[in-house]
């Protein structure tokens, strides 16, 4: 698994300082959600091949709702701090460019 750059760690740290305690807990849920997801289509020797799993902010929130509500501001802040970007899919919809490791057991 790739190590975060010092610049990214600093950016995340500054952003986290701006959040209240509830929002900080929401970021912990996002950390868990993105354990096997990446912002670039890279394969990982430990996790295998990454496949695209482009999602809107609302789709991410829907995935997390059974665990807890996570606000749009926290989701978008987390994604931006971790260098995720939007992409336009075939129907013209904007979604977050996310790649997911599907088989992490091999």
PDB file of C-alpha atoms in Angstrom:
ATOM      1  CA  UNK A   1       0.000   0.000   0.000  1.00  0.00           C
ATOM      2  CA  UNK A   2       1.283   3.453  -0.898  1.00  0.00           C
ATOM      3  CA  UNK A   3       2.425   5.812   1.826  1.00  0.00           C
ATOM      4  CA  UNK A   4       0.886   9.299   1.900  1.00  0.00           C
ATOM      5  CA  UNK A   5       3.226  12.102   0.892  1.00  0.00           C
ATOM      6  CA  UNK A   6       4.238  14.654   3.519  1.00  0.00           C
ATOM      7  CA  UNK A   7       2.369  17.344   1.561  1.00  0.00           C
ATOM      8  CA  UNK A   8      -0.832  15.284   1.586  1.00  0.00           C
ATOM      9  CA  UNK A   9      -0.433  14.465   5.292  1.00  0.00           C
ATOM     10  CA  UNK A  10      -0.100  18.195   6.044  1.00  0.00           C
ATOM     11  CA  UNK A  11      -3.152  19.049   3.914  1.00  0.00           C
ATOM     12  CA  UNK A  12      -5.234  16.363   5.659  1.00  0.00           C
ATOM     13  CA  UNK A  13      -4.035  17.471   9.088  1.00  0.00           C
ATOM     14  CA  UNK A  14      -5.007  21.100   8.447  1.00  0.00           C
ATOM     15  CA  UNK A  15      -8.416  20.065   7.141  1.00  0.00           C
ATOM     16  CA  UNK A  16      -9.056  17.779  10.134  1.00  0.00           C
ATOM     17  CA  UNK A  17      -8.242  20.657  12.509  1.00  0.00           C
ATOM     18  CA  UNK A  18     -11.115  22.629  10.978  1.00  0.00           C
ATOM     19  CA  UNK A  19     -13.688  19.914  11.777  1.00  0.00           C
ATOM     20  CA  UNK A  20     -15.776  19.349  14.886  1.00  0.00           C
ATOM     21  CA  UNK A  21     -15.729  15.992  16.728  1.00  0.00           C
ATOM     22  CA  UNK A  22     -18.729  14.542  14.852  1.00  0.00           C
ATOM     23  CA  UNK A  23     -17.179  15.438  11.493  1.00  0.00           C
ATOM     24  CA  UNK A  24     -13.854  13.900  12.568  1.00  0.00           C
ATOM     25  CA  UNK A  25     -15.662  10.650  13.324  1.00  0.00           C
ATOM     26  CA  UNK A  26     -17.248  10.811   9.871  1.00  0.00           C
ATOM     27  CA  UNK A  27     -13.732  10.947   8.386  1.00  0.00           C
ATOM     28  CA  UNK A  28     -12.854   7.739  10.249  1.00  0.00           C
ATOM     29  CA  UNK A  29     -15.791   6.039   8.535  1.00  0.00           C
ATOM     30  CA  UNK A  30     -14.529   7.358   5.185  1.00  0.00           C
ATOM     31  CA  UNK A  31     -11.022   6.070   5.962  1.00  0.00           C
ATOM     32  CA  UNK A  32     -12.530   2.611   6.398  1.00  0.00           C
ATOM     33  CA  UNK A  33     -14.671   2.892   3.268  1.00  0.00           C
ATOM     34  CA  UNK A  34     -11.674   3.844   1.148  1.00  0.00           C
ATOM     35  CA  UNK A  35      -9.289   1.194   2.518  1.00  0.00           C
ATOM     36  CA  UNK A  36      -9.527  -0.795  -0.708  1.00  0.00           C
ATOM     37  CA  UNK A  37     -10.207   2.134  -3.024  1.00  0.00           C
ATOM     38  CA  UNK A  38      -7.750   4.489  -4.744  1.00  0.00           C
ATOM     39  CA  UNK A  39      -7.747   7.758  -6.659  1.00  0.00           C
ATOM     40  CA  UNK A  40      -5.733   6.334  -9.578  1.00  0.00           C
ATOM     41  CA  UNK A  41      -6.138   3.169 -11.690  1.00  0.00           C
ATOM     42  CA  UNK A  42      -3.074   1.453 -10.263  1.00  0.00           C
ATOM     43  CA  UNK A  43      -2.690  -2.206  -9.426  1.00  0.00           C
ATOM     44  CA  UNK A  44      -1.191  -3.119  -6.063  1.00  0.00           C
ATOM     45  CA  UNK A  45       0.918  -6.223  -5.446  1.00  0.00           C
ATOM     46  CA  UNK A  46      -0.896  -6.839  -2.158  1.00  0.00           C
ATOM     47  CA  UNK A  47      -4.430  -6.118  -3.362  1.00  0.00           C
ATOM     48  CA  UNK A  48      -4.412  -7.022  -7.075  1.00  0.00           C
ATOM     49  CA  UNK A  49      -6.086  -5.248  -9.968  1.00  0.00           C
ATOM     50  CA  UNK A  50      -8.083  -2.080  -9.377  1.00  0.00           C
ATOM     51  CA  UNK A  51     -11.313  -1.641 -11.343  1.00  0.00           C
ATOM     52  CA  UNK A  52     -13.231   1.586 -11.848  1.00  0.00           C
ATOM     53  CA  UNK A  53     -16.044   2.290  -9.434  1.00  0.00           C
ATOM     54  CA  UNK A  54     -17.017   5.866 -10.274  1.00  0.00           C
ATOM     55  CA  UNK A  55     -19.566   7.300  -7.804  1.00  0.00           C
ATOM     56  CA  UNK A  56     -21.370  10.516  -7.029  1.00  0.00           C
ATOM     57  CA  UNK A  57     -21.124  12.070  -3.581  1.00  0.00           C
ATOM     58  CA  UNK A  58     -24.702  10.924  -2.912  1.00  0.00           C
ATOM     59  CA  UNK A  59     -23.854   7.331  -3.899  1.00  0.00           C
ATOM     60  CA  UNK A  60     -20.973   7.313  -1.414  1.00  0.00           C
ATOM     61  CA  UNK A  61     -23.273   8.716   1.282  1.00  0.00           C
ATOM     62  CA  UNK A  62     -25.883   6.040   0.455  1.00  0.00           C
ATOM     63  CA  UNK A  63     -23.223   3.323   0.842  1.00  0.00           C
ATOM     64  CA  UNK A  64     -22.259   4.701   4.269  1.00  0.00           C
ATOM     65  CA  UNK A  65     -25.742   5.461   5.611  1.00  0.00           C
ATOM     66  CA  UNK A  66     -26.248   1.985   7.172  1.00  0.00           C
ATOM     67  CA  UNK A  67     -23.147   2.714   9.287  1.00  0.00           C
ATOM     68  CA  UNK A  68     -23.777   6.409   9.946  1.00  0.00           C
ATOM     69  CA  UNK A  69     -24.723   9.612   8.172  1.00  0.00           C
ATOM     70  CA  UNK A  70     -21.753  11.365   6.577  1.00  0.00           C
ATOM     71  CA  UNK A  71     -22.287  14.912   5.311  1.00  0.00           C
ATOM     72  CA  UNK A  72     -21.629  15.999   1.733  1.00  0.00           C
ATOM     73  CA  UNK A  73     -19.120  18.571   2.973  1.00  0.00           C
ATOM     74  CA  UNK A  74     -17.129  15.906   4.821  1.00  0.00           C
ATOM     75  CA  UNK A  75     -17.230  13.477   1.883  1.00  0.00           C
ATOM     76  CA  UNK A  76     -16.098  16.100  -0.637  1.00  0.00           C
ATOM     77  CA  UNK A  77     -13.491  17.497   1.752  1.00  0.00           C
ATOM     78  CA  UNK A  78     -12.096  14.014   2.374  1.00  0.00           C
ATOM     79  CA  UNK A  79     -11.966  13.224  -1.347  1.00  0.00           C
ATOM     80  CA  UNK A  80     -10.283  16.522  -2.242  1.00  0.00           C
ATOM     81  CA  UNK A  81      -7.692  16.165   0.535  1.00  0.00           C
ATOM     82  CA  UNK A  82      -6.865  12.678  -0.734  1.00  0.00           C
ATOM     83  CA  UNK A  83      -6.424  13.834  -4.359  1.00  0.00           C
ATOM     84  CA  UNK A  84      -9.604  12.319  -5.796  1.00  0.00           C
ATOM     85  CA  UNK A  85     -10.939  14.069  -8.901  1.00  0.00           C
ATOM     86  CA  UNK A  86     -14.185  14.134 -10.815  1.00  0.00           C
ATOM     87  CA  UNK A  87     -14.611  12.482 -14.176  1.00  0.00           C
ATOM     88  CA  UNK A  88     -17.333  12.672 -16.806  1.00  0.00           C
ATOM     89  CA  UNK A  89     -18.895   9.317 -17.631  1.00  0.00           C
ATOM     90  CA  UNK A  90     -20.498   8.379 -20.981  1.00  0.00           C
ATOM     91  CA  UNK A  91     -23.923   9.854 -20.185  1.00  0.00           C
ATOM     92  CA  UNK A  92     -22.374  13.207 -19.218  1.00  0.00           C
ATOM     93  CA  UNK A  93     -22.760  12.694 -15.457  1.00  0.00           C
ATOM     94  CA  UNK A  94     -19.952  13.897 -13.213  1.00  0.00           C
ATOM     95  CA  UNK A  95     -18.701  11.317 -10.731  1.00  0.00           C
ATOM     96  CA  UNK A  96     -15.689  10.881  -8.495  1.00  0.00           C
ATOM     97  CA  UNK A  97     -12.944   8.858 -10.209  1.00  0.00           C
ATOM     98  CA  UNK A  98     -12.504   5.900  -7.862  1.00  0.00           C
ATOM     99  CA  UNK A  99     -10.776   2.576  -8.429  1.00  0.00           C
ATOM    100  CA  UNK A 100     -11.507  -0.366  -6.157  1.00  0.00           C
ATOM    101  CA  UNK A 101      -9.541  -3.510  -5.416  1.00  0.00           C
ATOM    102  CA  UNK A 102     -12.130  -6.255  -5.863  1.00  0.00           C
ATOM    103  CA  UNK A 103     -10.226  -9.354  -4.774  1.00  0.00           C
ATOM    104  CA  UNK A 104      -8.053  -8.531  -1.785  1.00  0.00           C
ATOM    105  CA  UNK A 105      -7.808 -12.140  -0.583  1.00  0.00           C
ATOM    106  CA  UNK A 106      -5.381 -13.497  -3.176  1.00  0.00           C
TER     107      UNK A 106
END
